[in-house]
């Protein structure tokens, strides 16, 4: 629960960083540059938390965390420029790689 409360706080920080734009899009490169530090912090915390859970060998907790974090990914803003969406794409790839590693470990031990 503590992890998810922290994630909620990080997501609110991202949305708070989005400037109110009277002219143009709220998803352009300018808005991304204003939110980039909050996005990077959220991504780093989510990856760090996932790595800690994976190292602890609590795979059921890790898989639950993974499901909730992938749902949380849907809350990240989608930017007009595809290059600006790289943070969420990379986060998804990192989580997928961790999930594959856990699945491989579980099948190796015959637990899956």
C-alpha positions as a printed Julia matrix, in Angstrom:
112×3 Matrix{Float64}:
  0.0     0.0     0.0
  2.83    2.4     0.82
  4.3     1.9    -2.64
  1.04    2.71   -4.36
  0.44    5.81   -2.24
  3.86    7.03   -3.3
  3.01    6.31   -6.95
 -0.23    8.24   -6.62
  1.71   11.21   -5.25
  4.14   11.01   -8.17
  1.32   10.89  -10.72
 -0.29   13.94   -9.14
  3.05   15.75   -9.43
  3.13   14.99  -13.15
 -0.38   16.28  -13.73
  0.32   19.34  -11.59
  3.37   20.15  -13.72
  1.26   20.31  -16.9
  0.81   24.03  -17.57
 -2.57   25.53  -18.33
 -2.36   26.4   -21.97
 -4.71   29.0   -23.38
 -3.13   28.61  -26.77
 -2.53   25.27  -28.39
 -2.17   21.82  -26.95
 -1.51   20.76  -23.37
  0.43   17.8   -24.77
  3.04   19.61  -26.86
  6.82   19.64  -26.39
  6.72   22.71  -24.16
  4.35   20.99  -21.75
  6.5    17.86  -21.85
  9.59   19.85  -20.93
  7.72   21.24  -17.91
  6.72   17.71  -16.81
  9.89   15.84  -17.72
 11.51   15.91  -14.28
  8.32   14.66  -12.59
  7.97   11.9   -15.2
 11.6    10.83  -14.79
 11.2    10.7   -11.02
  8.05    8.57  -11.29
  9.67    6.16  -13.75
 12.81    5.82  -11.62
 10.81    5.15   -8.46
  8.59    2.57  -10.17
 11.58    0.71  -11.63
 13.44    0.87   -8.32
 10.45   -0.49   -6.41
 10.03   -3.31   -8.95
 13.71   -4.22   -8.68
 13.51   -4.34   -4.89
 10.5    -6.66   -5.03
 12.15   -8.88   -7.63
 15.34   -9.22   -5.56
 13.3   -10.12   -2.47
 12.06  -13.27   -4.29
  8.47  -12.46   -3.28
  7.19  -13.25   -6.75
  3.48  -13.15   -5.96
  3.89   -9.66   -4.52
  6.03   -8.66   -7.49
  3.41   -9.86   -9.98
  0.66   -7.97   -8.13
  2.87   -4.87   -8.15
  3.5    -5.34  -11.86
 -0.21   -5.52  -12.68
 -1.0    -2.37  -10.7
  1.96   -0.5   -12.16
  0.94   -1.41  -15.71
 -2.54   -0.06  -14.93
 -0.88    3.1   -13.59
  0.97    3.49  -16.91
 -2.37    4.31  -18.53
 -2.5     7.46  -16.39
  0.71    8.9   -17.84
  0.06   11.72  -20.32
  0.33   10.85  -24.01
  2.32   13.56  -25.76
  1.81   14.9   -29.28
  5.42   14.12  -30.25
  6.07   10.38  -30.15
  9.67   10.97  -28.99
  8.31   12.46  -25.76
  6.5     9.2   -24.95
  9.81    7.32  -24.69
  9.8     7.36  -20.88
  6.6     5.35  -20.58
  7.63    3.03  -23.41
 10.97    2.36  -21.69
  9.24    1.8   -18.36
  6.93   -0.73  -19.96
  9.91   -2.51  -21.58
 11.8    -2.65  -18.29
  8.8    -4.05  -16.44
  8.25   -6.59  -19.21
 11.89   -7.7   -18.99
 11.56   -8.13  -15.22
  8.34  -10.09  -15.68
 10.04  -12.37  -18.22
 12.92  -12.94  -15.81
 10.52  -13.85  -12.98
  8.54  -16.16  -15.26
 11.77  -17.85  -16.32
 12.8   -18.29  -12.67
  9.42  -19.71  -11.71
  9.36  -22.19  -14.59
 12.94  -23.2   -13.8
 11.95  -24.0   -10.23
  8.73  -25.65  -11.37
  6.52  -23.2    -9.48
  4.58  -21.87  -12.44
